[in-house]
XYZ file of C-alpha atoms in Angstrom:
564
model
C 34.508 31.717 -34.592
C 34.506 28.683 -32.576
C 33.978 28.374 -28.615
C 36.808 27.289 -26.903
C 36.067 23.618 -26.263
C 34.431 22.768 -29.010
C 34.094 19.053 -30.760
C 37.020 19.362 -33.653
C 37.614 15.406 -34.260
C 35.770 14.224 -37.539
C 34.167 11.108 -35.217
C 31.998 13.507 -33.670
C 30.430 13.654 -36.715
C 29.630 10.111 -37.477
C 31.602 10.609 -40.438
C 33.356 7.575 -42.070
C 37.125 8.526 -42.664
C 39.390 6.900 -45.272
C 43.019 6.859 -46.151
C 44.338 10.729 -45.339
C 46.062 11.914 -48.709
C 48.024 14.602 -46.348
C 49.107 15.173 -42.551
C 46.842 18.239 -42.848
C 43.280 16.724 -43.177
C 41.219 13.851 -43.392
C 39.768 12.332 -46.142
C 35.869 11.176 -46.240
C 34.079 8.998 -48.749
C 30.637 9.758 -49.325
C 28.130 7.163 -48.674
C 24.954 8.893 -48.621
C 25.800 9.831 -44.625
C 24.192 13.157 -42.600
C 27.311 14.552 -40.963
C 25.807 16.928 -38.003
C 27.721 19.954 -36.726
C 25.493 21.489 -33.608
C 25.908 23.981 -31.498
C 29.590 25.147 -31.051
C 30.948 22.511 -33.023
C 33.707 22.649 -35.757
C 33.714 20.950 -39.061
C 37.790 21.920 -40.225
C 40.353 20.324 -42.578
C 37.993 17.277 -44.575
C 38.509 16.111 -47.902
C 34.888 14.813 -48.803
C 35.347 11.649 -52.147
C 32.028 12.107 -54.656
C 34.092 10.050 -57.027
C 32.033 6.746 -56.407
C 29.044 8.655 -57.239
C 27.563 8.556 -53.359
C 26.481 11.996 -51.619
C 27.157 13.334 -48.851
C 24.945 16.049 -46.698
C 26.811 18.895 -43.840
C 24.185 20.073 -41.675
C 24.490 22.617 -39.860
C 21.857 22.024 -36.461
C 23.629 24.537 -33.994
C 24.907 28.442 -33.823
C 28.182 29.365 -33.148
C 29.704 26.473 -35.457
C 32.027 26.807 -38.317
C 32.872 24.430 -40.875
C 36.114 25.538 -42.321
C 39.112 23.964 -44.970
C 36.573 21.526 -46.763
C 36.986 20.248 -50.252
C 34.174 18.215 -51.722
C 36.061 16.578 -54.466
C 34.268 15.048 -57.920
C 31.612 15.649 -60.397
C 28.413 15.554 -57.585
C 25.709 12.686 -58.560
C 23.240 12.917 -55.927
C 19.494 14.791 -55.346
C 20.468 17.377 -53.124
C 22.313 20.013 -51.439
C 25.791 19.502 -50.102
C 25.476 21.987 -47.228
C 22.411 22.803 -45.556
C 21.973 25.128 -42.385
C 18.898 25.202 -40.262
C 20.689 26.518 -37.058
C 17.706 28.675 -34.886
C 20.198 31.401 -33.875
C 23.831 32.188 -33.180
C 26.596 32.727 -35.860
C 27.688 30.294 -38.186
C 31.261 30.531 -40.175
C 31.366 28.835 -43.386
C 35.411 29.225 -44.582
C 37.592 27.970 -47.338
C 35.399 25.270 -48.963
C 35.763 24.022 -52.574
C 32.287 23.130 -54.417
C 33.750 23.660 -57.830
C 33.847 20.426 -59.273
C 30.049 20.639 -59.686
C 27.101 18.451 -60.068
C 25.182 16.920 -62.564
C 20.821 16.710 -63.049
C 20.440 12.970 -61.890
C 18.223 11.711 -59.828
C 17.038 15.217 -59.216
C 14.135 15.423 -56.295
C 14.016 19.361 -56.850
C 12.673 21.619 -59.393
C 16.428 22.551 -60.749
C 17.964 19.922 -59.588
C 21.003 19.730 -56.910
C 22.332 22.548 -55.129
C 25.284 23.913 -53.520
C 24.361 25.244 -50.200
C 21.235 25.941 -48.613
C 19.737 28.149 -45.764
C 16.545 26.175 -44.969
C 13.033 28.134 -44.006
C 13.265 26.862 -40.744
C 16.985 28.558 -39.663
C 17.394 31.821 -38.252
C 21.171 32.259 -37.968
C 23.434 34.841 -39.152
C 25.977 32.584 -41.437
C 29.118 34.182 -42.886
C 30.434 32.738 -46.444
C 34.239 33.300 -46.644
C 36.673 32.171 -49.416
C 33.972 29.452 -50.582
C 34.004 28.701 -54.821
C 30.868 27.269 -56.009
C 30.482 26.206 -59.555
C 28.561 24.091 -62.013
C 25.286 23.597 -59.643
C 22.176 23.080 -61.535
C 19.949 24.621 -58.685
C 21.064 27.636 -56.741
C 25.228 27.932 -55.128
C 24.291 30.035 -52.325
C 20.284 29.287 -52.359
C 19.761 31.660 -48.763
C 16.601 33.732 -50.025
C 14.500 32.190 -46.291
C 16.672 34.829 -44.537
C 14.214 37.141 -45.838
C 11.888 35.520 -42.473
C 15.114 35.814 -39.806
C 18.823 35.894 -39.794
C 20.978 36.672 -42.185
C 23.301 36.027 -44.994
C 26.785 37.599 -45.511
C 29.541 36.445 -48.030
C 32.915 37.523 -48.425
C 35.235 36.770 -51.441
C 33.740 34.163 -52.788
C 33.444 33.009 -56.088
C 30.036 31.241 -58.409
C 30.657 30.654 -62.017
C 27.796 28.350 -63.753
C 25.700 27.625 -61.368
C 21.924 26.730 -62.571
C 19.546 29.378 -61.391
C 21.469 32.069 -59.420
C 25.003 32.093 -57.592
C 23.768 33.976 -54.981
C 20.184 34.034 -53.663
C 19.379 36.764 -51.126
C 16.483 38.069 -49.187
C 17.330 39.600 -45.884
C 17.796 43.118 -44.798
C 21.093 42.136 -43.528
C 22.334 40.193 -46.827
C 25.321 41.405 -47.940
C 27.913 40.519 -51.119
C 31.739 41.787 -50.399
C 34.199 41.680 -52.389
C 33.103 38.878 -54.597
C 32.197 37.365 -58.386
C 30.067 35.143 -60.088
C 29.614 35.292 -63.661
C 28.420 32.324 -66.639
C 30.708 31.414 -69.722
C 28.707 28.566 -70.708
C 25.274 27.876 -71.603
C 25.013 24.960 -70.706
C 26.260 25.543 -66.838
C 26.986 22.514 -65.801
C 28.385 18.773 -67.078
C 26.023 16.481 -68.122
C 22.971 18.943 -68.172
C 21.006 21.046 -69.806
C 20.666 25.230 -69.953
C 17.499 26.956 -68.616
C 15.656 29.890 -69.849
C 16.793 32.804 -69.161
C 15.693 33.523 -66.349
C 17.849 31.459 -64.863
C 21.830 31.730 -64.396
C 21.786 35.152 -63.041
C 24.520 35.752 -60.384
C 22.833 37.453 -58.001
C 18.546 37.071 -56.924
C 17.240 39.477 -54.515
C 13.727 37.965 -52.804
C 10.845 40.850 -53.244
C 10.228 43.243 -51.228
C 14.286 42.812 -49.597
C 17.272 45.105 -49.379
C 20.744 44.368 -49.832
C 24.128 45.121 -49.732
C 26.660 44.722 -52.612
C 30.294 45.927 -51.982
C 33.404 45.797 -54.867
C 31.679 43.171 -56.337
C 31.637 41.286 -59.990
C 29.365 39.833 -62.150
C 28.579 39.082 -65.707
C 25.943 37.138 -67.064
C 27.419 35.662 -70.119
C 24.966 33.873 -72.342
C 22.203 35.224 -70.430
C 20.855 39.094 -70.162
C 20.779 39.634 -66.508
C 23.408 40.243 -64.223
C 21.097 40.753 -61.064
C 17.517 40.188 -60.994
C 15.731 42.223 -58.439
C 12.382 40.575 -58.000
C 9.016 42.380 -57.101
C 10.112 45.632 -55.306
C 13.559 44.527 -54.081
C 16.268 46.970 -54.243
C 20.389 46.969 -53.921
C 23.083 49.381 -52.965
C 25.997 48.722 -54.751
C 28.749 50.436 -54.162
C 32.488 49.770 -56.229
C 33.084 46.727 -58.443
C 31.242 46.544 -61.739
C 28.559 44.676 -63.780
C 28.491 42.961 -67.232
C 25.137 42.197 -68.453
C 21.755 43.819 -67.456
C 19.921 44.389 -63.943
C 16.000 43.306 -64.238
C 13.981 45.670 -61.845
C 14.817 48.946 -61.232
C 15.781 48.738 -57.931
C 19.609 49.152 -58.290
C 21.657 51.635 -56.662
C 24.773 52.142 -57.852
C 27.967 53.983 -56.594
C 31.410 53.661 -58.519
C 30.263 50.842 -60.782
C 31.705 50.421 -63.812
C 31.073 47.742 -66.581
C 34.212 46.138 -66.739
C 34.591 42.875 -64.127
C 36.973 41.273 -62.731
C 36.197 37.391 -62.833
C 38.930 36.159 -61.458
C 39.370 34.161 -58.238
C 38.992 36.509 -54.751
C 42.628 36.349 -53.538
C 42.766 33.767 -50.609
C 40.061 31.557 -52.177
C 40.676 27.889 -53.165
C 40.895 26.411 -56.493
C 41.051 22.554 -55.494
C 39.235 20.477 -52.618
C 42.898 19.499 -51.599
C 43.916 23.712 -51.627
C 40.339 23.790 -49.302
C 40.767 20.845 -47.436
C 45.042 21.298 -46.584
C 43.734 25.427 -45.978
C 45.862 26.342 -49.050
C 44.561 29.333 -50.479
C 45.027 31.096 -53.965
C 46.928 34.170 -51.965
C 48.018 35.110 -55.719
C 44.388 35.514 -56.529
C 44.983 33.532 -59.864
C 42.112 32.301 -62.256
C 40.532 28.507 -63.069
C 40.865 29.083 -66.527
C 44.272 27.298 -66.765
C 46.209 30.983 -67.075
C 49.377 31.225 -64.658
C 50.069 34.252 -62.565
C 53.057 36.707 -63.407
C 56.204 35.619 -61.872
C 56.566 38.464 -59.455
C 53.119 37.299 -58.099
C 54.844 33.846 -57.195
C 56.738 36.008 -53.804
C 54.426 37.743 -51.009
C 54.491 41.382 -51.248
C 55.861 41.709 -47.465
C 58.449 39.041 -46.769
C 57.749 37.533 -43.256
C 54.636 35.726 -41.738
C 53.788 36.047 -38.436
C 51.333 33.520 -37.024
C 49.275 33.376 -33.938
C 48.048 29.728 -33.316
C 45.622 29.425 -30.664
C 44.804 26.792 -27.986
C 41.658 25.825 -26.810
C 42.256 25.590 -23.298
C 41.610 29.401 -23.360
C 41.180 32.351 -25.736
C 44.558 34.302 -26.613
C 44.903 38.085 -26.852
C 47.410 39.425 -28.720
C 49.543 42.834 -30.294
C 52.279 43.470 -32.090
C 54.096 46.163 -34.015
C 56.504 45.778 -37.102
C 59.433 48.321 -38.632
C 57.610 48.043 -41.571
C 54.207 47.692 -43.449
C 51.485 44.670 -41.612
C 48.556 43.506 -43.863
C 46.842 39.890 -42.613
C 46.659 36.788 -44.350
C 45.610 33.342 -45.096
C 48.446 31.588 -45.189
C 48.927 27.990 -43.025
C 44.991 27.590 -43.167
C 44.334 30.968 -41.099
C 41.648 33.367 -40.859
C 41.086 36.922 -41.554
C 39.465 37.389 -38.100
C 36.589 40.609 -37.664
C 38.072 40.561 -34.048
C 41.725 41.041 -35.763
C 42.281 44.166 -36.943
C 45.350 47.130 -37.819
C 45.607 50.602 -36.210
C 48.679 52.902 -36.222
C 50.769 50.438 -37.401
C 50.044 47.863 -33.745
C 48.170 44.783 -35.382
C 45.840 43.031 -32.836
C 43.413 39.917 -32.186
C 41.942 37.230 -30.307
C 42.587 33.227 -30.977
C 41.282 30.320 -29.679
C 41.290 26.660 -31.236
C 42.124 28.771 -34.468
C 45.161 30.973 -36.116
C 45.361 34.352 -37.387
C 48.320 35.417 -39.313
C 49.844 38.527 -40.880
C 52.502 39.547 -42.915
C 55.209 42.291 -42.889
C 57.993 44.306 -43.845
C 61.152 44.768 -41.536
C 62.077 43.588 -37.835
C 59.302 42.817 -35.147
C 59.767 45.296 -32.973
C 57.053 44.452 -30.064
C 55.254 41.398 -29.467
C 52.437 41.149 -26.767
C 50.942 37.763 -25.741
C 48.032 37.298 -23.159
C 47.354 33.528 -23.087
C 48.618 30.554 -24.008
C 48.848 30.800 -27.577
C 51.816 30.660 -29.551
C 53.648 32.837 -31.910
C 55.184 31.653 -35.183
C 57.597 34.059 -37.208
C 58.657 32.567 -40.592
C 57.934 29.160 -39.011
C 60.075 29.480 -35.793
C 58.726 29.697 -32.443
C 59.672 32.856 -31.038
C 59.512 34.226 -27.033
C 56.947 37.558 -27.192
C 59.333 38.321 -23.753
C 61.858 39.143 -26.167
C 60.053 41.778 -28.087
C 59.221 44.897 -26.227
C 57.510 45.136 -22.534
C 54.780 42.859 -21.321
C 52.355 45.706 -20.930
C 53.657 47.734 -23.428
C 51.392 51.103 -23.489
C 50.925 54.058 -20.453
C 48.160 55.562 -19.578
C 47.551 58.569 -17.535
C 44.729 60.029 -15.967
C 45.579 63.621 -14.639
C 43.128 65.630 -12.110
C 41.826 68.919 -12.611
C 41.258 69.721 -9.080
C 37.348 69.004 -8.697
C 36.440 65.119 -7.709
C 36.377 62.932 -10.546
C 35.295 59.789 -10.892
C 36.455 57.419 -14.249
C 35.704 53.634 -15.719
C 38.684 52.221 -17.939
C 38.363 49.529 -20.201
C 41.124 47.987 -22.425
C 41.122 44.734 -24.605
C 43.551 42.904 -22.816
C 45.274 43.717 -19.084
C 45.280 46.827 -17.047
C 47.782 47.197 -14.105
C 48.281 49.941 -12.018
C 51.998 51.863 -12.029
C 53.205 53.192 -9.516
C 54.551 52.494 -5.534
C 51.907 52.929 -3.686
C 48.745 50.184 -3.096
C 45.718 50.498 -6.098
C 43.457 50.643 -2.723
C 45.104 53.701 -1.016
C 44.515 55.344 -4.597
C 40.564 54.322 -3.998
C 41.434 52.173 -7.696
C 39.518 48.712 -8.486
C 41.688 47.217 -11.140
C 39.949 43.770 -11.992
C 41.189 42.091 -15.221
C 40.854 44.951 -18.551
C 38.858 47.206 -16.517
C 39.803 50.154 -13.563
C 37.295 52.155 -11.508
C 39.119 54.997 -9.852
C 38.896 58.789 -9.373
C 41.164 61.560 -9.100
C 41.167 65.342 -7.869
C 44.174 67.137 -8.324
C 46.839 64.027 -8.903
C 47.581 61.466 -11.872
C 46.899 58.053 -11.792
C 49.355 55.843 -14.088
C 48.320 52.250 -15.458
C 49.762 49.963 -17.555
C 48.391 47.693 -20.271
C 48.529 45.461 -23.539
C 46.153 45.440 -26.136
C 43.563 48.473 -27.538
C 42.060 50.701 -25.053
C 38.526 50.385 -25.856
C 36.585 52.843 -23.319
C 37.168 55.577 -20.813
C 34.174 56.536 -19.217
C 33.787 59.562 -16.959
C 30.884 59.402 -13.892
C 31.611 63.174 -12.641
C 33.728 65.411 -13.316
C 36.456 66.263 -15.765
C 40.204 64.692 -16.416
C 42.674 64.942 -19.070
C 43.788 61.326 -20.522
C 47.146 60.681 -22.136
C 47.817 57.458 -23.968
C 51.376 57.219 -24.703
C 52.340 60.168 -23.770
C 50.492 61.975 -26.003
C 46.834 63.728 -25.054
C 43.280 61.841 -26.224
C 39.722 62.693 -26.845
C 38.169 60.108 -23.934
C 34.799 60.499 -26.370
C 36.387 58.335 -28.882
C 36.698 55.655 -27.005
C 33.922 53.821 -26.252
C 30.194 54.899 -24.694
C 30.204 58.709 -22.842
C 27.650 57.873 -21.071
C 27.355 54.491 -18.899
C 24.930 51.783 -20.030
C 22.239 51.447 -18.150
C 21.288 47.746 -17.930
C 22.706 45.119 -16.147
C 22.996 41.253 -17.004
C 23.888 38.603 -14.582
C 24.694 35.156 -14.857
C 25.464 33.451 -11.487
C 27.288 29.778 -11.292
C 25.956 29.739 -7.720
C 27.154 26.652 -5.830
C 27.383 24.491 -9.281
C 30.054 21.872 -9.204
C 29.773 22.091 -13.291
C 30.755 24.825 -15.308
C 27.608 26.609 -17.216
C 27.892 28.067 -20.497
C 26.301 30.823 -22.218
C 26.083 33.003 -25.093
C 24.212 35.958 -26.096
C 23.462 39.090 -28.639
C 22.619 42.697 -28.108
C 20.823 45.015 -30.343
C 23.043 47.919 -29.258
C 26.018 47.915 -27.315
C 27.412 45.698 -24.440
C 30.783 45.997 -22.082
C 32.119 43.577 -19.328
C 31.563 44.551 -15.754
C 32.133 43.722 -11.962
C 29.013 44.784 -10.928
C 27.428 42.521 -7.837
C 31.190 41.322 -7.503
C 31.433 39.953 -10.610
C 34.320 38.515 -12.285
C 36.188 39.736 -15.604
C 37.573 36.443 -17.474
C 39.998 37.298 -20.111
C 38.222 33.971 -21.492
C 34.655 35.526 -22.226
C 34.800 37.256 -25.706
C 32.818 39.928 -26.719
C 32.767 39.806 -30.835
C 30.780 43.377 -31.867
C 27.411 42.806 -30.704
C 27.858 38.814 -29.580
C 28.718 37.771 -26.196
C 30.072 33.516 -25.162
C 31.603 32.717 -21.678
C 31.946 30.240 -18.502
C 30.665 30.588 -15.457
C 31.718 28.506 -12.549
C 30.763 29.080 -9.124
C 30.912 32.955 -9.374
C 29.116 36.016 -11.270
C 29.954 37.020 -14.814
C 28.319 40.291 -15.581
C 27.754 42.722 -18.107
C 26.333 46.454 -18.760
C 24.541 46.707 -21.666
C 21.813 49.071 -23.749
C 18.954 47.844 -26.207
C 17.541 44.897 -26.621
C 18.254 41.514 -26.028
C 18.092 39.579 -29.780
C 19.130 36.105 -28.370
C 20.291 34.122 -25.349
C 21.117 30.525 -24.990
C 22.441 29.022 -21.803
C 24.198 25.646 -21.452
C 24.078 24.245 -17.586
C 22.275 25.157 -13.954
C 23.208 28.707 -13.806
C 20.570 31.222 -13.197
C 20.204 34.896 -15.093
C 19.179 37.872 -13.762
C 18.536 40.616 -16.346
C 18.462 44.507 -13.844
C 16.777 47.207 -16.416
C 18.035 50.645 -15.221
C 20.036 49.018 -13.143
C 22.516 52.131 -12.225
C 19.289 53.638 -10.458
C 18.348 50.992 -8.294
């Protein structure tokens, strides 16, 4: 994901535009230029021209970038590698690109020739490949094996088919392959260039001494006899999917395989540089070989499309719940978010300058919107204030009779219910969280969104979401984190901005006064905000992996801090 904020226009970039073939994106002609994307920057909707035989280099300088809806379109004539990443930290998104029209040997400056995409030795990012088709590239697709020295390299249906030495070259202990293929039909890989021993043209290369993870996957080898080459002492867990061809090394650990693949396009991957660059996807899942889908597989299973198209003034939280089934899904260029997600039916997410979209079956029957996004359904605006309450869901926290003393946190906005003032009920509500205690009375909120942690100090209570009675230990930490992290604006007439990771686990808090912005995100272990001229503040536990900060505000990191 992107910060909101960041650089979208293609001028950033230095790139050199020419005539757009759609409303929907802009097209490029290579002429040997370095287009940089740094640090919170977005590369989105570019149709790159190789036609005139020029190249064209993306590189990726800066964390928490994404480069997303990019077609590279023509037989590739250059030396090198289209994409190359040598970002020092932070997470990079690399989503919906087309590299399939492949390359040739000319001109080569490397061993095998021109590559795909690489992850250079001096990077140590954590980049996630989604929807990306890479084929015909004499060198490696994914060459990413220097993640065995730092960061990491994670891809998620994609698709390789002929590319030179490997389609996928891994390393680090964090590597992982989901839900994708790569496979070889022809021996001589790609147009205008020779075959290799074989050794080369496996799918997937695994760096010695490395560990990773491979999840419904597919491969074949074809022409050549290894699937997967595990080098040195490198091993795999490979769970689902199956394999065609033999694994060299005997590090392979297999659950569920079988020997029959799949080799057709991941679902929601492109099969054009226009489908990448216009964010069409193949939501059919259909094949490059020229075959057309069944007929049925023309109409979505679930007939409407809701979409959630962010702003980037600020993020967006939203929730909704359908009569019927809710899946997400690609369509209108969006993503399938790790911040998105489906529980009990209530889909929910988080948009900035992007979209997020699901389908389903039946009426909309509640619609929650914190932020100023906006909500598409089958292509009409609609007002969430007609769907269901504002803060749709009631909690209740009822005494016992002993003093008892609670933390609530929610991923969206708390309020308190009832007629009397939050301060006579000794309750600090303060954006998504509530500090309170009760003895032998209940205390009633409402709120949108997921309730993410309730979090007793002393004492006892019994919690009811909904009506119905919850387990406060599955939600969230039992115990409160111990450390504290500060990052004060001070008297700063300029915004500062920040980011950081945690090894372990990290919640938004008002300690020292702080503020709780709906606008700082917390994505799993990753943590981007503003500060202005007041405290942002955060408990957390383990340690700190990464921290970059963007302005004059100072940081204060409090170990133990609840004993002090």
């Amino acid at each position: 994901m992107k910060l909101a904020g960041a650089t979208t226009a293609a001028t950033a970039f230095g790139a050199t535009a020419g005539a757009a073939n759609s409303d929907d994106y802009e097209t490029i002609t290579a002429n040997g230029q370095v287009i940089r994307i740094g640090q919170g920057e977005s590369f989105e909707n570019k149709l790159i021209d190789l036609t005139n035989g020029n190249s064209v280099v993306l590189l990726v300088e800066g964390g928490n970038s994404v480069i997303r809806n990019v077609g590279f379109e023509g037989l590739h004539r250059g030396d090198g590698f289209m994409i190359s990443i040598t970002a020092p930290s932070g997470d990079v998104l690399i989503e919906n690109v087309y590299l399939g029209d492949g390359s040739t040997k000319e001109g080569e400056s490397f061993v095998h020739g021109p590559g795909a995409v690489f992850y250079h030795r001096d990077a140590s990012c954590d980049v996630t490949f989604r929807h990306c088709n890479v084929q015909g590239w004499p060198n490696n697709g994914f060459y990413c094996s220097n993640t065995a020295s730092g960061g990491s390299a994670r891809f998620e249906h994609c698709y390789g088919k002929n590319n030179g030495v490997s389609t996928y070259r891994v390393a680090g202990g964090n590597d992982a392959i989901v839900d994708s293929v790569a496979y070889n039909d022809n021996t001589d890989y790609g147009p205008g260039w020779g075959g290799y021993t074989e050794d080369s043209g496996r799918p997937v290369w695994v760096w010695p001494g490395s560990t990773v993870s491979i999840e419904d996957s597919h491969f074949a080898s074809g022409g050549y006899p290894h699937a997967i080459i595990l080098r040195g002492n490198a091993t795999a867990q490979m769970s689902g999917g199956a394999i065609s061809g033999s694994v060299q090394g005997g590090g392979l650990n297999r659950s569920n395989v079988s020997s029959s693949p799949d080799l057709s396009v991941p679902e929601g991957t492109p099969t054009s540089a226009v489908d990448a660059a216009s964010g069409e996807t193949s939501e059919t899942g259909d094949g490059v070989n020229g075959n057309d889908a069944d007929e049925d597989d023309d109409e979505p299973a679930l007939e409407n499309l809701l979409l959630v198209e962010g702003d980037d003034s600020d993020v967006t939280r939203y929730e909704f719940e359908a009569e019927g089934d809710v899946e997400p899904s690609t369509a209108e260029g969006a993503t399938i978010d790790a911040a998105a997600g489906i529980e009990d039916g209530v889909a929910y997410g988080v948009v900035a300058d992007w979209k997020d979209a699901f389908r389903f079956d039946g009426d909309l029957l509640t619609l929650t919107v914190d932020g100023p996004g906006t909500v598409f359904v089958n292509g009409e605006e609609v007002d969430p204030s007609e769907y269901g309450e504002d803060l749709p869901h009631v909690l209740e926290i009822e005494g016992r009779g002993a003093p008892t003393s609670y933390e609530i946190t929610v991923d969206g906005t708390i309020e308190f219910d009832g007629d009397e003032d939050p301060d006579d009920q000794a309750t600090t509500v303060s954006g998504s969280t509530v500090q309170s205690s009760v003895t032998d009375s209940t205390q009633t909120f409402r709120f949108s969104g997921a309730l993410t942690d309730v979090t007793f100090t002393d004492g006892e209570a019994a919690v009811f979401l909904d009506g119905e009675e919850i387990d406060p230990s599955e939600y969230g930490e039992t115990e409160l984190l111990p450390h504290a992290l500060v990052i004060d604006g001070g008297d700063s007439d300029e915004p500062s901005t920040y980011s950081f990771r945690i090894d372990g686990t990290v919640v938004k808090s008002d300690y020292q006064s702080a503020t709780i912005d709906d606008d700082d995100i917390i994505d799993d272990r990753f943590v981007r905000g503003v500060v202005d001229d007041e405290l942002d503040a955060y408990w957390f536990e383990g340690p700190i992996d990464d921290f970059t900060l963007c302005g004059t505000a100072t940081v204060d990191v409090q170990y133990n801090a609840r004993n002090q």
